[in-house]
Each structure stands twice: as structure tokens, then as C-alpha cells.
Coordinates of N, CA and C in Angstrom, one line a residue:
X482 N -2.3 -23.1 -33.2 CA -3.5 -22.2 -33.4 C -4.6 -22.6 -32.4
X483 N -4.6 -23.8 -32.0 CA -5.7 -24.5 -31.5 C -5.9 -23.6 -29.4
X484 N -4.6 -23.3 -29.8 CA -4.4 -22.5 -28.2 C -5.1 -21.0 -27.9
X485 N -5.6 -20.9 -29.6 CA -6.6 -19.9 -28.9 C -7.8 -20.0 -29.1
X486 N -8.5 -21.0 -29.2 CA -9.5 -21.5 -28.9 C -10.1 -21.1 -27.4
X487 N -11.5 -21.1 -26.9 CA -12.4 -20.8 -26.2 C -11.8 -22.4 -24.8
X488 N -11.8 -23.3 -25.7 CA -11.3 -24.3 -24.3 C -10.2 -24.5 -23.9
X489 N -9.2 -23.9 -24.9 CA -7.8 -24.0 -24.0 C -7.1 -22.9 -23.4
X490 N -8.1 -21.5 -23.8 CA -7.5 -20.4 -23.1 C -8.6 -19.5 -23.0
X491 N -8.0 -19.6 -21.0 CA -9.3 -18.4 -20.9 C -9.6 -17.3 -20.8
X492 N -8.7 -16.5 -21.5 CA -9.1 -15.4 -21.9 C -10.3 -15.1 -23.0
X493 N -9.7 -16.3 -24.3 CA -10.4 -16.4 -25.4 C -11.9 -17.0 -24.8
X494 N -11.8 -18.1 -24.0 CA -13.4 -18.2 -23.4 C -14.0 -16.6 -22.8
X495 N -13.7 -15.5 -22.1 CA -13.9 -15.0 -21.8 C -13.7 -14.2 -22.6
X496 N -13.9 -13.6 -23.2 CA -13.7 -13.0 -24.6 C -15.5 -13.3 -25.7
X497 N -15.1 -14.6 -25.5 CA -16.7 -15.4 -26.7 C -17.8 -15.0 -25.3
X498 N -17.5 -15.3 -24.4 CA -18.5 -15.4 -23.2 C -18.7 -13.3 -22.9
X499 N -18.4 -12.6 -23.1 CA -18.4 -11.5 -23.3 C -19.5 -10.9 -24.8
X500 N -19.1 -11.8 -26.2 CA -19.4 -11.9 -27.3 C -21.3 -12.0 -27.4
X501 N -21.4 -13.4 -26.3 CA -22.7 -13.8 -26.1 C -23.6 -12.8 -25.8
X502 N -23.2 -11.9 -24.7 CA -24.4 -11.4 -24.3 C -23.8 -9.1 -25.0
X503 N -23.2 -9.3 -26.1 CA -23.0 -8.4 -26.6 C -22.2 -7.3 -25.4
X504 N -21.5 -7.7 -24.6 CA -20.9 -6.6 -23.9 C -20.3 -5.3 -24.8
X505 N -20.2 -4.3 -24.4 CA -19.5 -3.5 -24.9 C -18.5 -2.2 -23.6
X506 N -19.0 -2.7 -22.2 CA -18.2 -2.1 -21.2 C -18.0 -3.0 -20.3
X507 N -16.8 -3.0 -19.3 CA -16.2 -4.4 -18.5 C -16.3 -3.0 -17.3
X508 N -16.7 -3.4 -16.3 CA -16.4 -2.7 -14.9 C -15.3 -3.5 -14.3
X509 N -14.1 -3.2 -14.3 CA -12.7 -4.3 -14.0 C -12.8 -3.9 -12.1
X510 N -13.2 -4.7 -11.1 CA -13.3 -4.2 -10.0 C -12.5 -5.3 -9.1
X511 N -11.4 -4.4 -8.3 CA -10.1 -5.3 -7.9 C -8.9 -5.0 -9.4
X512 N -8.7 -4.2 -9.5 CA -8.0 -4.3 -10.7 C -6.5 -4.7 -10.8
X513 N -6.0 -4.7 -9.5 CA -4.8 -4.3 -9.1 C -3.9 -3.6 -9.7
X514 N -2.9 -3.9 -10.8 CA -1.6 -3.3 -11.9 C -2.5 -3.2 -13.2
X515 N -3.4 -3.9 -13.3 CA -4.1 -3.3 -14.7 C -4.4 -4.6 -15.4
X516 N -3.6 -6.5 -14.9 CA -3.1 -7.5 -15.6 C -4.3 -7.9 -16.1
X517 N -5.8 -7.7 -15.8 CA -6.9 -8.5 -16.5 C -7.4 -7.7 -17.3
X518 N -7.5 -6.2 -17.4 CA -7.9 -5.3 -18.4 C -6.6 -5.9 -19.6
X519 N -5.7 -5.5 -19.3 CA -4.7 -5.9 -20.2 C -4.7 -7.4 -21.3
X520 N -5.1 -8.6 -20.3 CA -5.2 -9.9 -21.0 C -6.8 -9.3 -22.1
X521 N -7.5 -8.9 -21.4 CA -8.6 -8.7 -22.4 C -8.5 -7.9 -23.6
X522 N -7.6 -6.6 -23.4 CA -7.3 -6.3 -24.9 C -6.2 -6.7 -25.8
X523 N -5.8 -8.0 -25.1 CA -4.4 -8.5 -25.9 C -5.5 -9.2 -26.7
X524 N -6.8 -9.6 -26.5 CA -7.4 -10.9 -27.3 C -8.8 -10.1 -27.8
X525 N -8.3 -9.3 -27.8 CA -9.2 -8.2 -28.8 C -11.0 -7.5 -28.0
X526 N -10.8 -7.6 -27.4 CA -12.1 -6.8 -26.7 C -11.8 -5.2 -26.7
X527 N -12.3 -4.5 -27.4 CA -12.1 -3.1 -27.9 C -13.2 -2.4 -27.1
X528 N -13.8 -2.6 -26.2 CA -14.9 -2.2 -25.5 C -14.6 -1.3 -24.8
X529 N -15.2 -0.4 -23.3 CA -14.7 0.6 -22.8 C -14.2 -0.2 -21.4
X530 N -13.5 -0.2 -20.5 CA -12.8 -0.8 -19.4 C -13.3 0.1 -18.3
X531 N -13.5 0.2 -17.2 CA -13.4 1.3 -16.0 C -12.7 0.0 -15.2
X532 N -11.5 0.9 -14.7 CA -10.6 -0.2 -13.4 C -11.2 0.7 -12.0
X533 N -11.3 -0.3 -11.5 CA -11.6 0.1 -10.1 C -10.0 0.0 -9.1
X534 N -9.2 0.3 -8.4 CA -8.4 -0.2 -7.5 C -7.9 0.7 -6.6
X535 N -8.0 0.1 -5.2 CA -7.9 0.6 -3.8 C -6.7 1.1 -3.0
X536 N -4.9 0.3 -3.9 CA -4.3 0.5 -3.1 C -3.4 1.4 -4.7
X537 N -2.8 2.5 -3.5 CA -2.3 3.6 -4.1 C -0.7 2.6 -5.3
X538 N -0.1 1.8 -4.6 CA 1.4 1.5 -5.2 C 0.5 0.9 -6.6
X539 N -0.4 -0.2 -6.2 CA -1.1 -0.8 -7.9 C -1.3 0.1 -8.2
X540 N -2.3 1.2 -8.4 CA -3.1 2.3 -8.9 C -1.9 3.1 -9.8
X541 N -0.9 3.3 -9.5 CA 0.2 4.1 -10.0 C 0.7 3.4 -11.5
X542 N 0.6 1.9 -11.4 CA 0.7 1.1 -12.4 C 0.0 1.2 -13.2
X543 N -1.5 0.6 -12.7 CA -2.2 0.5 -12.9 C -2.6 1.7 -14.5
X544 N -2.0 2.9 -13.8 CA -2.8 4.6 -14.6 C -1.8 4.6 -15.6
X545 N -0.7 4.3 -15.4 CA 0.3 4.0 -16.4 C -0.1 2.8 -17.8
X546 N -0.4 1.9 -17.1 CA -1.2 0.9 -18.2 C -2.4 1.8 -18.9
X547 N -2.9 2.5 -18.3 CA -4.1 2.8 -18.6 C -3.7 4.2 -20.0
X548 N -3.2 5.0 -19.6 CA -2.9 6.3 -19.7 C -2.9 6.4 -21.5
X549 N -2.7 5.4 -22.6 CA -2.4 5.8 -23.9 C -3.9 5.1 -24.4
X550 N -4.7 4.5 -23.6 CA -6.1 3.7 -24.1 C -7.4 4.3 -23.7
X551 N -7.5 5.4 -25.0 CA -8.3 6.4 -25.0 C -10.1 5.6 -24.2
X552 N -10.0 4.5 -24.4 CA -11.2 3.8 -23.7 C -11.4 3.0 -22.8
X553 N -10.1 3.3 -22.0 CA -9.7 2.8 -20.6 C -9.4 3.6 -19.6
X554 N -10.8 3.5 -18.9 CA -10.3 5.0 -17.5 C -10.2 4.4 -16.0
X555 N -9.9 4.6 -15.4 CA -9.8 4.6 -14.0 C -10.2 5.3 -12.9
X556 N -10.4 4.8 -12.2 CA -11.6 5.6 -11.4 C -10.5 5.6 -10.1
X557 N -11.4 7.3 -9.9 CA -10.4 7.9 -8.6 C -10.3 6.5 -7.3
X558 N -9.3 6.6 -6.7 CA -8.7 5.5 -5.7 C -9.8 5.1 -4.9
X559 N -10.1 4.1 -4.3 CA -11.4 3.9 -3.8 C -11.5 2.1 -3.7
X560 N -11.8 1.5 -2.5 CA -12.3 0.0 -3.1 C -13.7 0.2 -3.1
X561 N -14.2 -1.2 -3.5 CA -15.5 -1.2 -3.7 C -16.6 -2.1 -2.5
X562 N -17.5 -1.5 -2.1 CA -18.1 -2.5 -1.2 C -19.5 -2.2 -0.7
X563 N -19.8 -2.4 0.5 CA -21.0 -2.1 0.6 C -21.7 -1.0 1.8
X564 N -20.8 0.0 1.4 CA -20.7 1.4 2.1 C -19.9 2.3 1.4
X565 N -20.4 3.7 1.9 CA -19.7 5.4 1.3 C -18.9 5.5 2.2
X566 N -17.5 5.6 2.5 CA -16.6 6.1 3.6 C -15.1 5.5 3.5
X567 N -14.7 5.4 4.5 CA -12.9 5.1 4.7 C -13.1 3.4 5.1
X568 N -12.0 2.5 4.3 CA -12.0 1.7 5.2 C -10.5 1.0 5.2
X569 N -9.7 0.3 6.0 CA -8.6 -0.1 6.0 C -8.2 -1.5 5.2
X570 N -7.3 -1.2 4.5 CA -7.4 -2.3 3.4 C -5.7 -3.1 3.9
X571 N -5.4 -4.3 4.3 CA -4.5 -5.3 4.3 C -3.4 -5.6 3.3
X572 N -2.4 -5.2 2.6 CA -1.2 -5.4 1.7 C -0.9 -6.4 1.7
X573 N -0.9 -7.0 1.0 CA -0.1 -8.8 1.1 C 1.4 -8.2 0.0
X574 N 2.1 -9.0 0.5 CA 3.5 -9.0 -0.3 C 3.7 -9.4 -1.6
X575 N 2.4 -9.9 -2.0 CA 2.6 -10.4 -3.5 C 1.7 -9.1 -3.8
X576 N 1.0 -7.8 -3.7 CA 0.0 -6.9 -4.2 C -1.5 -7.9 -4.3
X577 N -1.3 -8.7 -5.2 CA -2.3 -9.2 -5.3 C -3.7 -10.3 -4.6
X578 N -2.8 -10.2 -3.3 CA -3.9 -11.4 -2.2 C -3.9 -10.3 -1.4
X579 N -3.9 -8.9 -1.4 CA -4.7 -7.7 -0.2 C -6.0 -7.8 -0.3
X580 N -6.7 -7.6 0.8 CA -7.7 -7.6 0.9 C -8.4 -6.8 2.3
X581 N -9.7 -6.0 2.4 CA -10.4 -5.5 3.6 C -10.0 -6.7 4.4
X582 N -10.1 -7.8 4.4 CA -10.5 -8.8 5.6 C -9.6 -9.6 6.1
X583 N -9.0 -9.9 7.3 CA -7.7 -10.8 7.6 C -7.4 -12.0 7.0
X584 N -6.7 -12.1 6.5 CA -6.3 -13.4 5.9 C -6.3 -14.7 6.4
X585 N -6.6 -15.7 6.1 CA -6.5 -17.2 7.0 C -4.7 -17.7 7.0
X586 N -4.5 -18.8 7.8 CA -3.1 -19.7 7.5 C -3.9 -20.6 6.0
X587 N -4.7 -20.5 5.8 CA -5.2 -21.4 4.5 C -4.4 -21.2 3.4
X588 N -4.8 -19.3 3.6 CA -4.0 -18.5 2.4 C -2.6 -18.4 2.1
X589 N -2.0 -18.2 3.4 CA -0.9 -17.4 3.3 C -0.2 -18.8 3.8
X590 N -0.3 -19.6 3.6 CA 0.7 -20.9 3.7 C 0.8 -21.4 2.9
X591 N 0.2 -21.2 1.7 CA -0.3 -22.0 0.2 C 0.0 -20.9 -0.8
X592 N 0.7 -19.9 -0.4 CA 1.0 -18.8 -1.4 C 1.9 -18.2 -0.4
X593 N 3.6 -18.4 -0.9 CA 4.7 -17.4 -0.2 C 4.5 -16.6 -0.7
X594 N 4.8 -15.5 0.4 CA 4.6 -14.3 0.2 C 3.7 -13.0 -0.3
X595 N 2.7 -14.0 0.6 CA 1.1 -13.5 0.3 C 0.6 -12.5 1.8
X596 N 1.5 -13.3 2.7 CA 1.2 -12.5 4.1 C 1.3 -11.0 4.4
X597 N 0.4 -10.2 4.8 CA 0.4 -9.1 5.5 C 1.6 -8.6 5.1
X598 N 1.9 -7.4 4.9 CA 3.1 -6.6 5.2 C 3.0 -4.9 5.5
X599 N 1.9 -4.7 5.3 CA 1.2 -3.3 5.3 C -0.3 -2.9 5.3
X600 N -0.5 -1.7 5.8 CA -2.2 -0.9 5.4 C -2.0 0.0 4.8
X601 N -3.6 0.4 4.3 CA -4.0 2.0 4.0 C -4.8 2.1 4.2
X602 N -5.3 3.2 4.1 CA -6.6 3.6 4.7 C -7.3 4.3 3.5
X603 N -8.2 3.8 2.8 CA -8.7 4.1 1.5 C -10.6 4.4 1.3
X604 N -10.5 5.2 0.8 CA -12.1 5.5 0.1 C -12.4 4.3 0.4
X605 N -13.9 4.1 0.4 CA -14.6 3.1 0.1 C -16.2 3.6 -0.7
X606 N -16.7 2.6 -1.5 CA -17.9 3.2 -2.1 C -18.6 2.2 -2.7
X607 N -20.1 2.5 -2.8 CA -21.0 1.3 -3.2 C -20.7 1.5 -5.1
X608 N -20.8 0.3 -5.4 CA -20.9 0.9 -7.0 C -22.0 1.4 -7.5
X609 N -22.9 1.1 -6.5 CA -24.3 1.7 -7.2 C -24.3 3.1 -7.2
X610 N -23.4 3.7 -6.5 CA -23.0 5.3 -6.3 C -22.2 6.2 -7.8
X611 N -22.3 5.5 -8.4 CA -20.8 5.2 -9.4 C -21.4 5.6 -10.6
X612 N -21.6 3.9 -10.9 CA -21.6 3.5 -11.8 C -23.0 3.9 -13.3
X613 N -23.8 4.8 -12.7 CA -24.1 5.5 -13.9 C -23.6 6.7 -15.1
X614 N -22.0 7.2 -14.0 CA -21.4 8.0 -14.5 C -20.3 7.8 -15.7
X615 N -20.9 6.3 -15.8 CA -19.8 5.5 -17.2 C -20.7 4.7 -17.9
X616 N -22.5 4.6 -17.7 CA -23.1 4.1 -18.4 C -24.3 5.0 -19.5
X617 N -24.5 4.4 -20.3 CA -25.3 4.9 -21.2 C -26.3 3.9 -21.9
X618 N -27.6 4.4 -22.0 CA -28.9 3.5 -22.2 C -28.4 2.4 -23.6
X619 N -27.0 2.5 -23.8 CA -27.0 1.3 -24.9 C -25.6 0.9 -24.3
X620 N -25.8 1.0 -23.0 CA -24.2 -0.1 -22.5 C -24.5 -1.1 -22.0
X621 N -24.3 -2.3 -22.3 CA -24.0 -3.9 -22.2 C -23.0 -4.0 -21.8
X622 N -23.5 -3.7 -19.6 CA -22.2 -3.8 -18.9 C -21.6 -5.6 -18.5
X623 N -20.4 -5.6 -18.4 CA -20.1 -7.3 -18.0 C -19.5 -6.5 -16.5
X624 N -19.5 -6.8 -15.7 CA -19.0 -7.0 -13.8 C -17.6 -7.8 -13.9
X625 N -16.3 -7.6 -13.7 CA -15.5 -8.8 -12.9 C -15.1 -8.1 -11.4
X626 N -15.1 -8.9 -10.7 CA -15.0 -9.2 -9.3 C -13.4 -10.0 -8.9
X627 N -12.8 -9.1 -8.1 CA -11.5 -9.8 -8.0 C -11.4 -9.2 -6.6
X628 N -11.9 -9.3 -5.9 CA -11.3 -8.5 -4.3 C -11.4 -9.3 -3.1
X629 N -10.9 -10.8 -3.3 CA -10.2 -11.7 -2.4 C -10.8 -11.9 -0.9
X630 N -12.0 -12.6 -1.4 CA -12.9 -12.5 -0.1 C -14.2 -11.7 -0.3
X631 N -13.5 -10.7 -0.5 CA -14.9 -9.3 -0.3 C -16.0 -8.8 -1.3
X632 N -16.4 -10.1 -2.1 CA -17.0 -10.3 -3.7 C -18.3 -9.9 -2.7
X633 N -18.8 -10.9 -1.5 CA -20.2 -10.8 -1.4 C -20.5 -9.4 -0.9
X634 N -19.6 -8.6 0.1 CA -19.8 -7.2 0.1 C -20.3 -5.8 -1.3
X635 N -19.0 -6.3 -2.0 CA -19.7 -5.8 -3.8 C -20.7 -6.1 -4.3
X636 N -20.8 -7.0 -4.0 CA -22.6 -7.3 -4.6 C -23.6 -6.3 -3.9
X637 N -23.6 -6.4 -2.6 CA -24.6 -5.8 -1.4 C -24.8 -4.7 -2.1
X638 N -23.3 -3.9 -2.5 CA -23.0 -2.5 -3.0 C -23.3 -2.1 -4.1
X639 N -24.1 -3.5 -5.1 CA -24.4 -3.2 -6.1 C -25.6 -3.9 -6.6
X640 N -26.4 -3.7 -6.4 CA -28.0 -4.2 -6.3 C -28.4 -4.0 -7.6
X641 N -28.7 -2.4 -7.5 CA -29.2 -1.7 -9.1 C -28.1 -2.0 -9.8
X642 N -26.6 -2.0 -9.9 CA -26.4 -2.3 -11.0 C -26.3 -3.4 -11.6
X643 N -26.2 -4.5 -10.9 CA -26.5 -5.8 -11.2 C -27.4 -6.3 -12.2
X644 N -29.1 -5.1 -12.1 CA -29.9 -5.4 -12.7 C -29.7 -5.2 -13.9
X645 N -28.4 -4.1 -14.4 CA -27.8 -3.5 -15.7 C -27.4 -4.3 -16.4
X646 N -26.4 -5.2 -16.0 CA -25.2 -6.2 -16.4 C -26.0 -7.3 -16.6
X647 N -25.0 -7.9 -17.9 CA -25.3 -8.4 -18.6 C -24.7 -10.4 -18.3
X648 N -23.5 -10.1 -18.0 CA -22.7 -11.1 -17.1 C -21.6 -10.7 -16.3
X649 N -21.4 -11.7 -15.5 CA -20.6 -11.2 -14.0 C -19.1 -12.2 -14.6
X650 N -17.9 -11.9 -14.0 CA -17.1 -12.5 -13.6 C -16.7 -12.2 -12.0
X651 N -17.0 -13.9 -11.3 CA -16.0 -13.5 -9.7 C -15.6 -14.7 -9.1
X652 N -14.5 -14.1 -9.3 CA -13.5 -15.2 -8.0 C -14.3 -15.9 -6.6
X653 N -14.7 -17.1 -7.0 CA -15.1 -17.7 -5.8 C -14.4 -18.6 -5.2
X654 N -14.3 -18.7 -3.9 CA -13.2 -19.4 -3.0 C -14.0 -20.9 -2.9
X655 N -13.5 -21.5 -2.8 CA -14.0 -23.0 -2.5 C -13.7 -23.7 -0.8
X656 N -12.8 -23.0 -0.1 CA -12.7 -23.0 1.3 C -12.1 -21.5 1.8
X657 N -12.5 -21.7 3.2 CA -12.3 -20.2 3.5 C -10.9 -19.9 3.3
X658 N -10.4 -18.8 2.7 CA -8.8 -18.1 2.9 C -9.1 -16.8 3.5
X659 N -9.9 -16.4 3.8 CA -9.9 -14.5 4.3 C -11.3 -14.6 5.2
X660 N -10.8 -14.3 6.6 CA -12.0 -14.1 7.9 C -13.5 -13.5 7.3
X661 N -14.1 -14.3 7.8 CA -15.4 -14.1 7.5 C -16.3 -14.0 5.7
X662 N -15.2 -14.6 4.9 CA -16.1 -14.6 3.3 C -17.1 -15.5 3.3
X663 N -18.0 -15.7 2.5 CA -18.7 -16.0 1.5 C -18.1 -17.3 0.7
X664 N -18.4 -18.2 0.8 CA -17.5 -19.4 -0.2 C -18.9 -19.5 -1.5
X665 N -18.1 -20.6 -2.4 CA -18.5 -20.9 -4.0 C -19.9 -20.8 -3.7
X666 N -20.6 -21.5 -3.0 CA -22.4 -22.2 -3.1 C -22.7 -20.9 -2.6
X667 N -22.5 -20.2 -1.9 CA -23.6 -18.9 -1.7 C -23.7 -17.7 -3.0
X668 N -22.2 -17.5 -3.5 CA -22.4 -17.2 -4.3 C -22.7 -17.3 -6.0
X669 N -22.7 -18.8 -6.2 CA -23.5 -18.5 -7.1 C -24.7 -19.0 -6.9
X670 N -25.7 -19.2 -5.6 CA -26.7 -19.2 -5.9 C -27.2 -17.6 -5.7
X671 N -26.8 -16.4 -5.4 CA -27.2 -15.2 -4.8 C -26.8 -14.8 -6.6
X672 N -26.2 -15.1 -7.5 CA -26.1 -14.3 -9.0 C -26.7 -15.2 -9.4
X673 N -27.3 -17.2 -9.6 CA -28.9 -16.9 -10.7 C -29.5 -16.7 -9.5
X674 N -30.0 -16.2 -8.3 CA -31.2 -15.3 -7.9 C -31.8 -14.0 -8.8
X675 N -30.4 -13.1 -9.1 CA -30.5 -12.4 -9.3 C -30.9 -12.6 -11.5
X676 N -30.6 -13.4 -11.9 CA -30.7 -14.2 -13.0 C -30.0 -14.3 -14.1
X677 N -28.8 -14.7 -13.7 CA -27.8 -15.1 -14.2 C -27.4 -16.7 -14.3
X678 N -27.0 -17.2 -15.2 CA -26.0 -18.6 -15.5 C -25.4 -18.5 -15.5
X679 N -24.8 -19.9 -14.5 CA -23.3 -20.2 -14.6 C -22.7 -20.7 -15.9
X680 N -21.7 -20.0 -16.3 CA -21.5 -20.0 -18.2 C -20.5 -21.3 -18.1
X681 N -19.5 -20.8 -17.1 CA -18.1 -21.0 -17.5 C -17.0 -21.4 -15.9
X682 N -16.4 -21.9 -15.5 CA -15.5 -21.9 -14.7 C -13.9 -22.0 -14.9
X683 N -12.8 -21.2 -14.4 CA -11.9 -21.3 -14.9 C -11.0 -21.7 -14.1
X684 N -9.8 -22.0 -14.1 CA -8.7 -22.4 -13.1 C -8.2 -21.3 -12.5
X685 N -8.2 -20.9 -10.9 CA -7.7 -19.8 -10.1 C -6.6 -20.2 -9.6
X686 N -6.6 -20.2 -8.0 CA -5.5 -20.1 -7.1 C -5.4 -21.9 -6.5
X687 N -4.3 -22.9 -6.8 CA -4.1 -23.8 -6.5 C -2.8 -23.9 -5.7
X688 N -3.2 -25.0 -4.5 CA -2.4 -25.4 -3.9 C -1.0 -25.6 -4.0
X689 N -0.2 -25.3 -4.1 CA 0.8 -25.8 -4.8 C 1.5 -27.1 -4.1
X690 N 1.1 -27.3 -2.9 CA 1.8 -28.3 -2.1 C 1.1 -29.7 -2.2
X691 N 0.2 -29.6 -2.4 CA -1.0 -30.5 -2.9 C -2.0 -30.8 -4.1
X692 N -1.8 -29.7 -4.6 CA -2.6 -29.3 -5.9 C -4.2 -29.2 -5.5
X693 N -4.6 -29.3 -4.3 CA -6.3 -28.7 -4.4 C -6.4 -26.9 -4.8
X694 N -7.4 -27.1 -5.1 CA -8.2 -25.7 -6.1 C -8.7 -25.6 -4.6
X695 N -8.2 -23.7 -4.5 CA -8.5 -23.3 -3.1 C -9.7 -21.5 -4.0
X696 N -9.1 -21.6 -5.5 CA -10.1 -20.6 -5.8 C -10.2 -21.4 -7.3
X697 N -11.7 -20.8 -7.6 CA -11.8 -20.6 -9.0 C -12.2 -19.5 -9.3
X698 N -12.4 -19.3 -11.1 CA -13.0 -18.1 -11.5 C -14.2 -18.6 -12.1
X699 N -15.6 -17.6 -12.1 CA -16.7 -17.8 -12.9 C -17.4 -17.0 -13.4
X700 N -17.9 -17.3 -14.8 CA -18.4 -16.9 -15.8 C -19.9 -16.7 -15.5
X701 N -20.6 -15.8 -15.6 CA -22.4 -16.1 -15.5 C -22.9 -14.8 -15.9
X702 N -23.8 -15.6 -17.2 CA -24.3 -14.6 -18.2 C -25.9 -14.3 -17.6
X703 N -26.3 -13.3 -18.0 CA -27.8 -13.4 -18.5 C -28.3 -13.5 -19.6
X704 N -29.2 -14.2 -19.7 CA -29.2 -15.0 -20.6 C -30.8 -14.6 -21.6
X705 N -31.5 -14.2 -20.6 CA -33.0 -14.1 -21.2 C -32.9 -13.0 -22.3

């Protein structure tokens, strides 16, 4: 029983850390196949979901996960960032390490089969463009951030709604894996600027040949 506890599993942390600041909508952004909307309603968050995701093969999953959860919608194909237009998004062979930005040897030598294998050429859009079309003056939105490098671009793209949300979840890198990101210290000092706490950190993407932590995930509420 003790395993679903808040410190041995982090969904259940994420879940209470959700509880805190009364969320009742998750903007899932980076969604890929659907896997983190999903862990969140295996552990009971009955809230409303919006998946964001860019590449057409996830997206098809993705709508399929989605399709019988009358409070889980998806938004037309599109990544998120900090412009309205087209932009070319990178396939990695696992789905889940694509990203707008080239990949380092950091990455894709510390993860088989993470390397390039394809493009598309996809929507792009600020969420601040968006995202009042799934809010309502009693929604207590939470943010996650999964788009492999390109967290600090989603932010740029989301100014006003940031001021909405309530707490963020995003993947922060601890050394570079993807040309030109943003690592851990910038961003979380740029979310409490904006005035948020760091709640929580979780275990991400580890070395396997050495065991250093090349990602974590983090938790940061508002709190006032």
C-alpha cells in the first residue's frame, strides 16, 4: 500500500501536488501517445485534460486514447511554441525524444534509438492563441511541459497564460541534449519570476551507462 504514497510514486505526488493548488484542468503539452494523461487518470484526477501533440503517427494514438473520455480533448495537430506558423519538427526512433531542435551526441548516445529517423512539417502556435478556448473563469489550470528542449520557447508562447495557471510541470535538462536549450537554472528561475515554487522534483531521463541524471521533472505551484 505504502507504494502509493506521494513519496514513492510520482504520479501520486503529482496528483496531491495538483490537489494543493485545486487544479481542475491539466494542459498536457508534448503529449506524445497520450502516456501522461493516461498515468494521471489511472490515479484518479477526473479533471478536464487538453493534449497538445505535433507529430501526426503519436496524434493517431494519441485520439484513440482519448476518444471514449468525454473530458479528454485534443487539440487539432500543432506543436507549441513561440510563434503562429509551420515549423519542422525532428522524429527520433523511440517517438518520444523528437523535438524542433537538433539533437546532441549527449542524447542520442545515452538513449538507443533515440536518433533522428525522420521530419514533418507541422502547425506551430503560441498557446496564448489557444488557450482561452478550453478555459473558464473557474478553471484552475496546471501546465505540463514535455517538448525536449523547447520548454523555454512554450513559455515565450505563453506569457498570459501562465498568469492563469496555477502550477507548471517541465522537464528540465541538467546538461545540454538538444542545440541551443535552456538548462535547469534558467528555468526555474524564469517560473518563480513569474511566481511559482519549486514543489517537487522527480526522476527523468538517466544515463544508463553511468547513471547521471541528464533530465529531471519539476513540480512548481503557486502558491499565494
Amino acid at each position: 500500500m505504502h507504494r502509493l504514497t506521494p513519496s514513492a510514486n510520482p504520479q501520486v505526488q503529482l496528483k496531491k501536488s495538483l490537489e494543493v493548488v485545486n487544479a481542475n484542468i491539466v494542459f498536457d503539452i508534448g503529449a506524445n501517445e497520450g502516456q501522461f494523461a493516461s498515468e494521471l487518470r489511472s490515479v484518479g484526477f477526473f479533471g478536464e485534460l487538453v493534449s497538445f501533440e505535433p507529430l501526426s503517427s503519436a496524434r493517431k494514438k494519441l485520439l484513440s486514447l482519448a476518444e471514449n473520455d468525454r473530458k479528454w480533448s485534443v487539440h487539432p495537430q500543432a506543436a507549441v511554441g513561440d510563434q503562429d506558423g509551420l515549423i519542422e519538427i525532428n522524429i527520433a526512433g523511440n517517438s518520444v525524444s523528437s523535438s524542433v531542435l537538433p539533437m546532441l551526441e549527449s542524447h542520442s548516445d545515452a538513449a538507443v534509438g533515440s536518433a533522428y529517423v525522420a521530419s514533418e512539417k507541422v502547425p506551430i502556435i503560441l498557446l496564448d492563441s489557444v488557450a482561452e478556448q478550453y478555459l473558464r473563469p473557474e478553471s484552475n489550470l496546471f501546465i505540463k511541459i514535455d517538448t525536449q528542449g523547447y520548454e523555454w520557447k512554450v513559455l515565450d508562447g505563453a506569457s498570459e497564460t501562465l498568469k492563469r495557471a496555477k502550477g507548471v510541470l517541465c522537464e528540465l535538462s541538467l546538461v545540454p541534449l538538444y542545440e541551443g536549450q535552456r538548462l535547469w537554472r534558467d528555468v526555474i528561475e524564469r517560473l518563480e519570476a513569474e511566481g511559482f515554487t519549486l514543489w517537487a522534483i522527480q526522476k527523468g531521463f538517466t544515463d544508463p551507462r553511468d547513471g547521471r541524471s541528464l533530465q529531471v521533472d519539476a513540480i512548481f505551484l503557486r502558491l499565494d
